[in-house]
Amino acid sequence: MTDSVYIRPIALVPGPQSEEGDAIRLAGSMVYAHRFAVILREAGGAVTQRWTCSPATMPQVLEQLPEDVAADAALQWSNLSLAHPPLELGERTVPLDQPQIMGILNVTPDSFSDGGAFLDDPEVGQAHAAAMLEAGAALIDIGGESTRPGAQAVLEQDEIARILPAVEYTAAMGGAISIDTRRAEVMQAALGAGAAMVNDVSGLRYDPRAPALVKDAGCPVVLMHAGDGTDLHKKAGDSVVFDVFDALRTIRDDAVAAGIPAERIVLDPGIGFGKQVADNLALINALPLFHALGHPLLLGASRKRMIGALSHEAPVEKRMGGSLALAIAGMQAGVQLLRVHDVEETVQARNVWRGLRDAALTDFADLPAD
């Protein structure tokens, strides 16, 4: 095994003018980065070298790297400034030049967030989907299997029976739909009923039929990091940031090898899946690094257990403040998609955040006059 290299943005700036142009626009987002750490790590082990630089001095650092990682480093550097095209979701187009909000609609009897309310009464679920769309959700993520630790396994036909009504009534409202499942049969049923994207928490590793189905469907797919695909909560690794980065790269490469175009892939580091609180915090702090993989990023941290752990064990229904804090952390890292329960509040936070970013990009007041 060879050494690995990682290029991690470590300092963000209001805009390129604040560094006289010595900054890059991170992954086509509204976030600009000026300082970077180029990190060399022995295979699966310790960090051996680390350089810091700006875009102006990056070429000199890249020239110092060992030959076996030079090409990867050059690709990562290019990926960090790669602007991603919009997601094409049926008749809907979702641009990725600002953070977009994905609303969660769980139709399970044991959902940790809604207690099964949207499964028991389809009219309640339909009203909730409508409210999320009206509040500004760019798409709705519909799931029929709980993925919390200890959740009961679900048969494919039961999962299909749960999600189909929700997909149909959301599609009838004109909403863009993502189907949250790891089973190919469920994906097929949902896509046939109006879903336009697959969100697979196993990264297409659970069901061997899934990669071919996604390829043939021609739809975008979210590949999430979680355990080993079957055991979603298996421990992530000792060096969680680097291990998740490497695992996502492998998951992505497997999907591309199966015929799924790279431009249709979105990556998700899988907050809470096989990770402890310290792991989740490390991943969120390191989110800008994951742009080096060259794909849009999704962050799903809404109402997660880590918020309760940091807030005197606040119950699920009292985790909105923490959820907004994590959503803003994602925005600050250039994340393109935020999967959330509280759509209206997150859209408002996003709009205010965007106002701040727009103001910063047009503020030249502290620069000398010509």
XYZ file of C-alpha atoms in Angstrom:
370
model
C 0.000 0.000 0.000
C 1.182 3.487 -0.824
C 0.996 6.662 1.192
C -2.111 8.832 1.003
C -2.391 12.585 0.500
C -5.144 14.966 1.580
C -5.623 18.666 0.813
C -7.654 20.257 3.581
C -8.865 23.883 3.501
C -8.006 25.315 6.924
C -8.819 29.032 6.585
C -11.868 30.591 4.968
C -12.182 34.258 3.997
C -15.131 36.579 3.245
C -14.178 36.802 -0.406
C -11.210 36.741 -2.784
C -10.741 40.504 -2.503
C -9.798 40.141 1.165
C -6.687 38.208 0.111
C -6.011 40.178 -3.092
C -7.244 37.265 -5.167
C -5.199 34.613 -3.349
C -8.238 32.437 -2.553
C -10.387 29.879 -4.326
C -14.142 29.515 -4.507
C -14.779 26.215 -2.747
C -16.607 23.714 -4.961
C -18.643 26.408 -6.703
C -20.223 27.453 -3.398
C -20.441 30.861 -1.722
C -17.426 30.020 0.447
C -13.817 31.059 -0.257
C -10.689 29.374 1.077
C -7.238 30.938 1.424
C -5.097 28.540 3.471
C -4.653 24.816 2.960
C -2.915 21.940 4.703
C -1.365 19.329 2.423
C -1.146 16.199 4.530
C 0.883 13.078 3.808
C -0.146 9.915 5.649
C 1.410 6.496 5.591
C -0.951 3.770 4.383
C -3.780 3.524 6.900
C -1.586 4.969 9.615
C -0.009 8.121 10.997
C 0.532 11.493 9.381
C 4.169 11.772 8.307
C 4.360 15.274 6.815
C 2.234 18.414 6.621
C 2.679 21.622 4.637
C 0.548 24.777 4.769
C 0.161 27.131 1.848
C -2.124 29.448 -0.097
C -3.227 29.062 -3.727
C -0.224 31.151 -4.762
C 2.256 28.777 -3.108
C 0.383 25.504 -3.704
C 2.414 24.641 -6.863
C 5.660 24.651 -4.858
C 4.162 22.296 -2.262
C 2.777 19.940 -4.891
C 6.233 19.719 -6.464
C 7.641 18.394 -3.165
C 5.251 15.462 -2.906
C 6.350 11.872 -3.542
C 5.703 10.672 -7.065
C 3.183 8.036 -5.966
C 0.745 10.658 -4.581
C 1.467 13.568 -6.926
C -1.309 12.819 -9.404
C -3.881 12.362 -6.632
C -2.841 15.632 -5.008
C -3.177 17.499 -8.306
C -6.646 16.035 -8.808
C -7.736 16.986 -5.288
C -6.487 20.532 -5.790
C -8.471 20.784 -9.007
C -11.564 19.276 -7.351
C -11.561 21.845 -4.534
C -12.485 24.581 -7.007
C -14.765 22.415 -9.169
C -18.217 23.965 -9.658
C -20.930 21.327 -9.864
C -23.780 21.398 -12.373
C -27.379 21.496 -11.110
C -29.096 18.286 -10.095
C -31.634 17.252 -12.707
C -34.546 15.716 -10.812
C -37.226 14.918 -13.325
C -38.886 18.181 -14.293
C -37.152 19.995 -11.441
C -33.644 21.459 -11.536
C -31.811 22.090 -8.267
C -28.848 24.478 -8.639
C -25.902 23.881 -6.358
C -24.438 27.389 -6.193
C -26.009 27.921 -2.766
C -26.996 25.496 0.023
C -30.236 23.678 -0.805
C -32.600 22.224 1.784
C -33.773 18.605 1.648
C -36.838 18.043 3.832
C -37.194 14.721 5.658
C -40.409 12.713 5.432
C -40.172 9.451 7.378
C -43.050 7.013 6.904
C -42.007 4.442 9.484
C -43.688 3.354 12.707
C -40.487 3.818 14.722
C -39.013 7.042 13.356
C -36.885 8.688 16.048
C -38.089 12.149 15.017
C -41.843 11.899 14.417
C -42.932 8.679 16.139
C -44.683 7.317 13.051
C -47.212 10.146 12.655
C -46.712 10.412 8.884
C -47.234 6.674 8.356
C -50.330 6.358 10.526
C -52.194 9.182 8.789
C -51.325 9.854 5.117
C -53.192 13.176 5.237
C -50.846 14.344 7.976
C -47.863 13.239 5.887
C -49.206 14.990 2.823
C -49.767 18.206 4.759
C -46.238 18.007 6.151
C -44.720 17.479 2.687
C -46.731 20.428 1.364
C -45.586 22.621 4.251
C -41.928 21.738 3.624
C -42.220 22.532 -0.082
C -44.002 25.796 0.653
C -41.298 26.697 3.181
C -38.620 26.346 0.533
C -37.426 22.734 0.500
C -35.747 22.030 -2.846
C -36.583 18.346 -2.522
C -38.236 15.877 -0.132
C -36.375 12.774 1.092
C -38.860 9.953 1.743
C -37.836 6.928 3.781
C -39.684 3.807 4.909
C -36.998 2.116 7.017
C -35.636 3.422 10.292
C -31.839 3.371 10.369
C -31.438 4.211 14.053
C -29.386 1.722 16.137
C -31.470 -1.306 17.091
C -34.253 -0.635 14.575
C -36.234 -3.633 13.332
C -35.480 -4.935 9.839
C -38.147 -4.238 7.204
C -39.274 -6.508 4.377
C -39.019 -5.000 0.887
C -42.749 -5.221 0.221
C -43.546 -3.589 3.558
C -41.118 -0.771 2.810
C -42.670 -0.276 -0.625
C -46.164 -0.186 0.874
C -45.009 2.537 3.264
C -43.261 4.811 0.794
C -45.439 4.610 -2.324
C -48.357 6.743 -1.041
C -45.883 9.382 0.179
C -44.024 9.412 -3.135
C -47.284 9.670 -5.053
C -48.791 12.532 -3.059
C -45.510 14.464 -3.021
C -45.078 13.982 -6.767
C -48.650 15.159 -7.323
C -47.710 18.436 -5.627
C -44.821 18.907 -8.051
C -42.125 18.247 -5.464
C -38.710 16.845 -6.324
C -38.295 13.544 -4.478
C -35.360 11.557 -3.163
C -35.983 7.986 -1.991
C -34.087 7.024 1.167
C -33.534 3.269 0.860
C -30.854 0.614 0.460
C -33.022 -1.889 -1.444
C -33.136 -2.012 -5.238
C -36.784 -3.099 -5.402
C -37.800 -0.123 -3.264
C -35.702 2.208 -5.411
C -37.389 0.894 -8.548
C -40.895 1.266 -7.130
C -40.217 4.805 -5.902
C -38.566 5.950 -9.132
C -41.512 4.566 -11.060
C -43.928 6.526 -8.875
C -42.198 9.888 -9.249
C -38.970 9.905 -7.238
C -35.960 11.304 -9.091
C -32.963 10.613 -6.836
C -31.744 7.703 -4.714
C -30.312 8.312 -1.237
C -28.632 5.092 -0.109
C -27.257 5.056 3.434
C -25.193 1.982 2.566
C -23.488 3.639 -0.399
C -24.923 0.962 -2.764
C -23.156 -1.751 -0.756
C -26.180 -3.444 0.822
C -28.114 -4.693 -2.198
C -25.973 -6.062 -5.071
C -28.777 -5.164 -7.501
C -28.705 -1.478 -6.593
C -25.725 -0.198 -8.650
C -27.121 -1.526 -11.932
C -30.582 -0.195 -11.140
C -29.256 3.310 -10.430
C -27.130 3.200 -13.577
C -30.094 2.190 -15.741
C -32.391 4.754 -14.096
C -29.978 7.550 -14.988
C -30.784 9.405 -11.753
C -28.550 11.172 -9.233
C -27.529 9.108 -6.215
C -26.336 9.992 -2.710
C -23.640 7.639 -1.450
C -23.335 7.769 2.324
C -20.610 6.386 4.564
C -21.976 3.995 7.166
C -20.298 1.006 8.795
C -19.739 -1.699 6.224
C -22.977 -1.438 4.283
C -24.774 -4.204 6.181
C -23.988 -3.135 9.739
C -24.644 0.601 9.403
C -23.350 1.342 12.889
C -20.067 -0.561 12.782
C -17.233 1.645 14.120
C -15.960 4.006 11.440
C -12.222 3.881 12.196
C -9.538 5.328 14.473
C -8.558 8.258 12.225
C -12.149 9.037 11.410
C -11.684 11.981 9.030
C -9.088 10.267 6.858
C -10.779 6.868 7.088
C -14.174 8.244 6.032
C -12.525 10.213 3.200
C -10.786 7.051 1.949
C -13.940 4.943 2.322
C -16.065 7.453 0.416
C -13.498 7.484 -2.366
C -13.697 3.683 -2.586
C -17.514 3.719 -2.521
C -17.490 6.354 -5.270
C -14.978 4.425 -7.365
C -17.096 1.266 -7.088
C -20.176 3.180 -8.243
C -18.311 4.642 -11.223
C -16.947 1.194 -12.081
C -20.558 -0.051 -12.092
C -21.358 2.487 -14.811
C -22.801 5.363 -12.772
C -21.504 8.677 -14.175
C -19.410 10.615 -11.664
C -21.448 13.783 -12.280
C -24.554 12.067 -10.869
C -22.930 11.225 -7.521
C -23.403 13.128 -4.254
C -21.381 12.140 -1.165
C -22.445 12.121 2.503
C -19.980 11.487 5.391
C -22.757 9.812 7.404
C -22.921 11.763 10.655
C -23.952 9.449 13.482
C -23.463 6.177 11.620
C -20.737 4.190 13.385
C -19.368 7.422 14.863
C -19.169 8.723 18.407
C -19.728 12.372 19.330
C -16.020 13.188 18.979
C -15.972 11.543 15.545
C -18.980 13.543 14.378
C -17.455 16.798 15.589
C -14.189 16.012 13.813
C -16.018 15.245 10.568
C -18.080 18.424 10.652
C -14.984 20.517 11.333
C -13.279 18.789 8.401
C -16.149 19.068 5.908
C -14.242 21.378 3.509
C -11.730 18.558 2.966
C -14.394 16.352 1.382
C -14.771 18.719 -1.569
C -11.411 17.328 -2.688
C -13.278 14.169 -3.767
C -14.927 16.192 -6.529
C -18.641 15.732 -5.797
C -21.449 17.739 -4.198
C -21.804 17.063 -0.480
C -24.858 16.295 1.630
C -24.915 16.823 5.398
C -27.529 15.024 7.488
C -27.077 16.106 11.107
C -30.593 17.276 11.947
C -31.788 16.266 15.443
C -28.983 13.696 15.730
C -27.984 12.184 19.056
C -24.796 14.264 19.194
C -26.943 17.370 19.739
C -28.526 15.804 22.784
C -25.136 14.669 24.048
C -23.867 18.259 23.877
C -27.071 19.726 25.354
C -27.761 17.969 28.671
C -29.405 15.067 26.820
C -32.059 17.254 25.203
C -34.814 15.065 23.695
C -35.354 14.873 19.953
C -38.123 17.461 19.908
C -35.855 20.022 21.599
C -32.846 19.851 19.260
C -33.738 22.573 16.755
C -31.098 25.001 18.002
C -28.363 22.419 17.680
C -29.684 21.343 14.291
C -29.488 24.929 13.010
C -25.960 25.310 14.401
C -24.839 22.211 12.492
C -26.658 23.310 9.339
C -24.838 26.652 9.440
C -21.548 24.813 9.981
C -22.342 22.894 6.806
C -23.104 26.097 4.914
C -19.830 27.610 6.095
C -18.056 24.528 4.742
C -19.634 24.869 1.296
C -21.968 21.877 1.648
C -24.530 21.892 -1.158
C -27.383 19.851 0.395
C -28.677 19.950 3.966
C -31.036 17.137 4.997
C -33.231 18.500 7.793
C -36.458 18.044 9.737
C -37.101 21.744 10.432
C -37.309 23.105 6.897
C -38.841 26.527 7.502
C -36.314 27.460 10.190
C -33.351 26.118 8.184
C -34.438 27.948 5.023
C -34.631 31.169 7.043
C -31.155 30.541 8.476
C -29.869 29.826 4.950
C -31.398 33.006 3.567
C -29.827 35.154 6.289
C -26.509 33.360 5.837
C -26.694 33.994 2.099
C -27.389 37.684 2.741
C -24.213 37.838 4.811
C -22.220 36.089 2.090
C -23.571 38.381 -0.650
C -22.702 41.422 1.456
C -19.172 40.151 2.105
C -18.527 39.472 -1.567
C -19.521 43.005 -2.557
C -17.776 44.808 0.307
C -14.581 46.531 -0.825
C -14.691 49.248 1.841
C -11.422 48.305 3.542
C -9.402 48.245 0.290
C -7.413 51.283 -0.883
C -9.032 53.436 -3.536
C -7.468 53.293 -6.997
